[in-house]
Amino acid sequence: DELIKRGYDIVYTPHIAKLDLWKTSGHWEFYRDYLYSPIEVEGQEYIIKPMNCLGHILIYKTRLHSYRELPLRYAELGTVYRYERSGVLHGLSRVRGFTQDDAHIFCRPDQLEDEVVGALDLARFMVDTFGFTNYQVLLSTRPEKYAGTTQNWEEATDTLGRALAQTGLAYDIDPGEGVFYGPKIDVKFEGWQGPTIQVDFNLPQRFNVTYIGEDGQEHLVAMVHRTVLGSMERFLASLIEHYGGAFPVWLAPLQVIIIPVADRHLDYARKLEAELKSEGVRVEVDARSERVTLKIRQAQLDKIPYMLVVGDKEVAAATVSVRLRSGEQLPSQSPNSFKKTITMAIDNKR
């Protein structure tokens, strides 16, 4: 929803691409240690993609673009594959196949700073929405092995610095930690990489990614690579650490568990489940033949935000007994009253 509001087109690209593309981009030269071995198909060599950027470039290049059309913003929840040595793999936080909330922005050079500011604004919105208040912002500069000219690198680094100044974000310099094709802004929380925004003059040159300017001539685009959460797996690991598994209601994988006291209360429990599901609530009935106290204890251990206990009294009065994972017992209330409470919490991201 946020991407569409902010003018992104949602795209999809394949998981493999011809090796020649990765040679043209420079990944084969600069990033080879993290690439999987090529796969031969009908005399052509392919590799599984380590990044989504080349697919987005190919989409852009399917036709000519006027300066009036820019910026174009392509976003993809794209799964990528990188060969990480077994010794550095670490749960969800460092894996060999992961999905990024990736996007690439193609713009005119005079639009570049505003596009970086827009990406920073989206990153801040997302980080704040998920409840992260303590994070570090880094401006990562040119590494020892890099592509392109020092002039382009300096221009790109200056643009990132000006964008950070516009947003008022405090940041530190991270010398030599840019990617081979350009400098970047990194946001880190819980010790792990989160949002990243990279300016790239290298790939537009290598792939001749252009637009038709006001003068009727072809000009190279400026390109921004950005993720606002980063790897979904790593972000999930950070969320679990941040909340200790006790997610706010809107984020909880299971938001409500309905606990019938006995089998005769199952029909009422199933009716409540259907009503809540129709409101988009993630809900289940615990229909196990176990003691109610054991079911409540399990729900608390699972950190489920709401427990609805239903017995003879609740069925007769058409109410629910609401219990929080903290152990707090709320007054009995009508299902409609509870629906208003939980949908308000979800809508307000609480």
Coordinates of C-alpha atoms in Angstrom, one line a residue:
D1 CA 0.0 0.0 0.0
E2 CA 2.8 2.4 0.9
L3 CA 4.7 1.7 -2.3
I4 CA 1.6 2.3 -4.5
K5 CA 0.9 5.6 -2.6
R6 CA 4.5 6.7 -3.3
G7 CA 4.4 6.1 -7.1
Y8 CA 6.0 2.6 -7.4
D9 CA 5.1 0.1 -10.0
I10 CA 5.2 -3.5 -8.7
V11 CA 7.2 -5.9 -10.9
Y12 CA 8.4 -9.5 -11.0
T13 CA 11.6 -10.8 -12.4
P14 CA 12.9 -14.5 -12.9
H15 CA 15.2 -16.2 -10.5
I16 CA 17.8 -17.0 -13.1
A17 CA 19.5 -14.9 -15.8
K18 CA 22.2 -15.3 -18.4
L19 CA 25.7 -15.2 -17.1
D20 CA 26.6 -12.6 -19.8
L21 CA 24.4 -10.0 -18.0
W22 CA 26.4 -10.4 -14.8
K23 CA 29.7 -10.1 -16.7
T24 CA 28.4 -6.8 -18.2
S25 CA 27.3 -5.5 -14.9
G26 CA 30.6 -6.2 -13.2
H27 CA 29.2 -8.6 -10.6
W28 CA 31.2 -11.5 -12.2
E29 CA 34.4 -9.5 -11.7
F30 CA 33.7 -7.8 -8.3
Y31 CA 31.2 -10.1 -6.6
R32 CA 32.1 -13.5 -7.8
D33 CA 32.9 -15.0 -4.4
Y34 CA 29.2 -14.6 -3.6
L35 CA 27.8 -16.0 -6.9
Y36 CA 26.7 -19.6 -7.3
S37 CA 28.2 -21.6 -10.1
P38 CA 26.7 -21.2 -13.6
I39 CA 24.0 -23.6 -14.9
E40 CA 24.3 -24.7 -18.6
V41 CA 21.0 -24.7 -20.5
E42 CA 21.1 -25.4 -24.3
G43 CA 24.6 -24.1 -24.6
Q44 CA 23.9 -20.9 -22.6
E45 CA 25.2 -20.3 -19.1
Y46 CA 22.8 -18.9 -16.5
I47 CA 23.2 -18.1 -12.8
I48 CA 20.6 -17.8 -10.1
K49 CA 20.4 -14.1 -9.4
P50 CA 22.2 -12.5 -6.4
M51 CA 20.4 -9.2 -7.0
N52 CA 17.2 -7.9 -8.7
C53 CA 18.7 -4.8 -10.3
L54 CA 19.5 -6.3 -13.7
G55 CA 15.9 -7.5 -14.2
H56 CA 14.6 -4.0 -13.5
I57 CA 17.1 -2.5 -15.9
L58 CA 15.9 -5.0 -18.6
I59 CA 12.3 -4.0 -17.9
Y60 CA 13.2 -0.3 -18.2
K61 CA 15.0 -0.9 -21.5
T62 CA 12.0 -2.6 -23.2
R63 CA 11.3 0.8 -24.8
L64 CA 12.5 4.4 -25.0
H65 CA 11.6 6.8 -22.2
S66 CA 11.2 10.6 -22.3
Y67 CA 12.5 12.9 -19.6
R68 CA 8.9 13.7 -18.9
E69 CA 8.2 10.1 -17.7
L70 CA 10.9 10.1 -15.1
P71 CA 11.3 9.2 -12.3
L72 CA 10.2 5.5 -12.8
R73 CA 10.2 3.4 -9.7
Y74 CA 10.1 -0.4 -9.9
A75 CA 9.5 -2.4 -6.7
E76 CA 9.7 -6.1 -6.2
L77 CA 9.6 -8.5 -3.3
G78 CA 12.5 -10.4 -5.0
T79 CA 14.2 -13.5 -3.8
V80 CA 17.9 -13.6 -4.4
Y81 CA 20.7 -16.1 -3.7
R82 CA 24.2 -15.5 -2.5
Y83 CA 26.9 -18.0 -1.6
E84 CA 27.7 -17.4 2.1
R85 CA 30.3 -19.7 3.7
S86 CA 28.8 -22.1 6.1
G87 CA 30.7 -20.5 9.0
V88 CA 28.9 -17.2 8.7
L89 CA 25.4 -18.5 8.3
H90 CA 23.3 -17.4 11.3
G91 CA 19.7 -18.4 11.7
L92 CA 17.4 -16.1 9.9
S93 CA 19.9 -13.2 10.0
R94 CA 22.4 -14.6 7.4
V95 CA 21.0 -17.1 4.9
R96 CA 21.8 -18.1 1.3
G97 CA 18.4 -17.4 -0.2
F98 CA 16.4 -14.4 1.0
T99 CA 13.7 -12.0 -0.2
Q100 CA 14.3 -8.3 -0.3
D101 CA 11.8 -5.5 -0.5
D102 CA 13.8 -4.2 -3.4
A103 CA 13.3 -1.2 -5.7
H104 CA 15.2 0.6 -8.4
I105 CA 14.5 4.2 -9.3
F106 CA 15.4 5.6 -12.8
C107 CA 15.6 9.3 -12.8
R108 CA 17.3 12.4 -14.3
P109 CA 20.4 13.6 -12.5
D110 CA 18.5 16.8 -11.4
Q111 CA 15.9 14.5 -9.7
L112 CA 18.4 12.3 -7.9
E113 CA 18.6 14.2 -4.5
D114 CA 14.8 14.4 -4.2
E115 CA 14.5 10.6 -5.0
V116 CA 17.1 9.8 -2.2
V117 CA 15.2 12.0 0.2
G118 CA 11.9 10.2 -0.8
A119 CA 13.6 6.8 -0.2
L120 CA 14.9 8.0 3.2
D121 CA 11.4 9.2 4.1
L122 CA 9.9 5.8 3.3
A123 CA 12.6 4.0 5.2
R124 CA 12.0 6.2 8.3
F125 CA 8.3 5.7 8.0
M126 CA 8.7 1.9 7.9
V127 CA 11.2 1.7 10.7
D128 CA 9.1 4.0 12.9
T129 CA 5.9 2.0 12.1
F130 CA 7.5 -1.2 13.2
G131 CA 8.5 0.4 16.4
F132 CA 12.3 0.7 16.0
T133 CA 13.5 3.9 17.8
N134 CA 17.2 3.1 18.3
Y135 CA 19.0 2.8 15.0
Q136 CA 22.2 3.9 13.4
V137 CA 22.6 5.7 10.1
L138 CA 25.8 5.3 8.1
L139 CA 27.1 6.8 4.9
S140 CA 29.3 4.2 3.3
T141 CA 32.0 5.4 0.9
R142 CA 34.1 4.0 -1.9
P143 CA 35.8 0.6 -1.3
E144 CA 39.2 -0.4 -2.6
K145 CA 37.8 -2.4 -5.5
Y146 CA 35.2 -0.3 -7.3
A147 CA 33.8 0.3 -10.8
G148 CA 33.4 3.7 -12.5
T149 CA 35.3 7.0 -12.1
T150 CA 36.3 8.7 -8.9
Q151 CA 34.4 11.8 -10.2
N152 CA 31.1 9.8 -10.3
W153 CA 31.8 8.4 -6.9
E154 CA 32.4 11.8 -5.4
E155 CA 29.2 13.2 -7.0
A156 CA 27.1 10.2 -5.8
T157 CA 28.5 10.5 -2.3
D158 CA 27.9 14.3 -2.2
T159 CA 24.3 13.6 -3.3
L160 CA 23.7 11.2 -0.4
G161 CA 25.2 13.6 2.0
R162 CA 23.0 16.4 0.9
A163 CA 19.9 14.2 1.1
L164 CA 20.8 13.2 4.7
A165 CA 21.3 16.9 5.5
Q166 CA 17.8 17.6 4.1
T167 CA 16.2 15.0 6.4
G168 CA 18.1 16.1 9.4
L169 CA 19.2 12.6 10.2
A170 CA 22.4 12.3 12.2
Y171 CA 24.9 9.9 10.6
D172 CA 28.4 8.5 10.7
I173 CA 30.8 7.9 7.9
D174 CA 31.6 4.2 7.2
P175 CA 34.8 4.4 5.2
G176 CA 35.3 1.9 2.3
E177 CA 32.0 0.1 2.9
G178 CA 30.2 1.1 -0.2
V179 CA 29.3 -1.5 -2.8
F180 CA 31.5 -1.8 -5.9
Y181 CA 29.1 0.3 -8.1
G182 CA 28.3 3.1 -5.7
P183 CA 28.2 4.7 -2.2
K184 CA 25.2 4.0 0.1
I185 CA 23.3 5.0 3.1
D186 CA 22.8 2.1 5.6
V187 CA 20.4 2.0 8.5
K188 CA 21.2 -0.6 11.2
F189 CA 19.1 -1.8 14.1
E190 CA 19.5 -4.6 16.6
G191 CA 23.0 -4.9 15.2
W192 CA 21.8 -5.9 11.7
Q193 CA 21.5 -4.3 8.3
G194 CA 18.1 -2.7 7.6
P195 CA 17.2 -0.1 5.0
T196 CA 19.9 0.7 2.4
I197 CA 19.9 3.4 -0.3
Q198 CA 22.6 3.3 -3.0
V199 CA 23.3 5.8 -5.8
D200 CA 24.6 4.1 -9.0
F201 CA 26.1 5.8 -12.1
N202 CA 28.0 2.6 -13.1
L203 CA 25.2 0.2 -14.2
P204 CA 23.5 2.9 -16.4
Q205 CA 26.8 3.3 -18.2
R206 CA 27.4 -0.4 -18.6
F207 CA 23.9 -1.2 -19.9
N208 CA 23.4 2.2 -21.7
V209 CA 20.3 3.0 -19.7
T210 CA 19.1 6.3 -21.1
Y211 CA 16.2 8.6 -21.6
I212 CA 15.4 11.2 -24.3
G213 CA 16.1 14.7 -22.9
E214 CA 14.5 18.0 -23.7
D215 CA 17.2 18.5 -26.4
G216 CA 16.0 15.3 -28.2
Q217 CA 19.3 13.5 -27.3
E218 CA 19.9 10.4 -25.3
H219 CA 21.2 10.9 -21.7
L220 CA 22.2 8.4 -19.1
V221 CA 19.7 8.0 -16.2
A222 CA 20.8 8.2 -12.6
M223 CA 19.8 5.0 -10.7
V224 CA 18.9 4.5 -7.1
H225 CA 18.9 1.0 -5.5
R226 CA 17.0 0.8 -2.3
T227 CA 15.4 -1.5 0.3
V228 CA 13.4 -0.1 3.2
L229 CA 13.3 -3.2 5.3
G230 CA 16.1 -5.2 3.6
S231 CA 16.0 -9.0 3.8
M232 CA 12.6 -10.1 5.0
E233 CA 14.3 -13.0 6.9
R234 CA 16.7 -10.7 8.7
F235 CA 14.1 -8.1 9.4
L236 CA 11.9 -10.8 10.9
A237 CA 14.8 -11.9 13.1
S238 CA 15.2 -8.2 14.2
L239 CA 11.5 -7.9 15.0
I240 CA 11.6 -11.1 17.1
E241 CA 14.5 -9.7 19.1
H242 CA 13.0 -6.3 19.4
Y243 CA 9.7 -7.5 20.7
G244 CA 10.9 -10.6 22.5
G245 CA 8.2 -12.4 20.5
A246 CA 5.4 -10.4 22.0
F247 CA 4.4 -8.6 18.9
P248 CA 1.9 -5.7 18.9
V249 CA -1.6 -6.8 17.9
W250 CA -1.3 -5.7 14.3
L251 CA 1.9 -7.7 13.8
A252 CA 1.1 -10.8 15.8
P253 CA 1.0 -13.9 13.5
L254 CA -2.0 -15.2 15.6
Q255 CA -4.0 -12.3 17.1
V256 CA -6.8 -14.2 18.9
I257 CA -7.2 -17.7 20.3
I258 CA -10.7 -18.8 21.2
I259 CA -10.8 -21.3 24.1
P260 CA -14.0 -23.3 24.5
V261 CA -14.4 -24.7 28.1
A262 CA -16.0 -27.9 26.8
D263 CA -17.0 -29.6 23.5
R264 CA -20.5 -28.3 23.9
H265 CA -19.1 -24.7 23.4
L266 CA -17.4 -25.5 20.2
D267 CA -20.2 -24.4 17.9
Y268 CA -20.3 -20.9 19.6
A269 CA -16.5 -20.7 19.3
R270 CA -16.5 -21.6 15.6
K271 CA -19.2 -18.9 15.0
L272 CA -17.0 -16.3 16.8
E273 CA -14.0 -17.5 14.7
A274 CA -15.9 -17.0 11.4
E275 CA -17.1 -13.5 12.5
L276 CA -13.6 -12.4 13.4
K277 CA -12.1 -13.9 10.2
S278 CA -14.6 -11.9 8.2
E279 CA -13.1 -8.7 9.7
G280 CA -9.6 -9.8 8.7
V281 CA -8.5 -10.9 12.2
R282 CA -6.1 -13.8 12.4
V283 CA -7.9 -16.2 14.8
E284 CA -8.0 -19.9 15.7
V285 CA -10.1 -22.1 18.0
D286 CA -8.1 -24.3 20.4
A287 CA -10.4 -27.3 20.2
R288 CA -8.0 -29.7 22.0
S289 CA -9.4 -31.9 24.8
E290 CA -7.3 -30.3 27.4
R291 CA -8.0 -28.3 30.6
V292 CA -8.8 -24.7 30.1
T293 CA -5.9 -23.6 32.4
L294 CA -3.5 -25.5 30.2
K295 CA -4.8 -23.9 27.1
I296 CA -4.6 -20.4 28.6
R297 CA -1.0 -21.2 29.8
Q298 CA 0.0 -22.3 26.3
A299 CA -1.5 -19.2 24.7
Q300 CA 0.4 -17.0 27.1
L301 CA 3.7 -18.8 26.3
D302 CA 2.9 -18.3 22.6
K303 CA 2.4 -14.6 23.4
I304 CA -1.0 -14.4 21.6
P305 CA -2.4 -10.9 22.4
Y306 CA -6.0 -12.0 23.1
M307 CA -7.7 -15.1 24.5
L308 CA -11.4 -15.4 24.3
V309 CA -12.7 -18.0 26.8
V310 CA -16.3 -19.2 26.2
G311 CA -18.3 -21.4 28.5
D312 CA -21.9 -21.9 29.5
K313 CA -22.3 -18.3 30.8
E314 CA -20.8 -16.8 27.6
V315 CA -23.0 -18.9 25.3
A316 CA -26.1 -18.1 27.3
A317 CA -25.4 -14.3 27.3
A318 CA -23.8 -14.2 23.8
T319 CA -20.7 -12.6 25.3
V320 CA -16.9 -13.4 25.4
S321 CA -14.6 -13.5 28.4
V322 CA -11.4 -11.6 27.3
R323 CA -8.0 -12.3 28.7
L324 CA -4.7 -10.7 27.7
R325 CA -1.4 -12.4 27.4
S326 CA -0.2 -10.4 30.4
G327 CA -2.7 -12.3 32.5
E328 CA -5.0 -9.4 32.9
Q329 CA -8.7 -10.3 32.8
L330 CA -11.1 -7.8 31.0
P331 CA -14.8 -7.5 31.7
S332 CA -17.1 -9.8 29.7
Q333 CA -18.3 -8.1 26.6
S334 CA -20.3 -8.6 23.4
P335 CA -18.5 -10.0 20.3
N336 CA -19.2 -6.7 18.5
S337 CA -17.5 -4.7 21.3
F338 CA -14.5 -7.0 21.1
K339 CA -14.4 -6.7 17.3
K340 CA -14.3 -2.9 17.6
T341 CA -11.4 -3.1 20.1
I342 CA -9.2 -5.4 18.0
T343 CA -9.9 -3.8 14.6
M344 CA -9.1 -0.4 16.1
A345 CA -5.8 -1.8 17.4
I346 CA -5.0 -3.3 14.0
D347 CA -6.0 -0.1 12.0
N348 CA -3.9 2.1 14.3
K349 CA -1.0 -0.4 14.2
R350 CA -0.9 -1.0 18.0

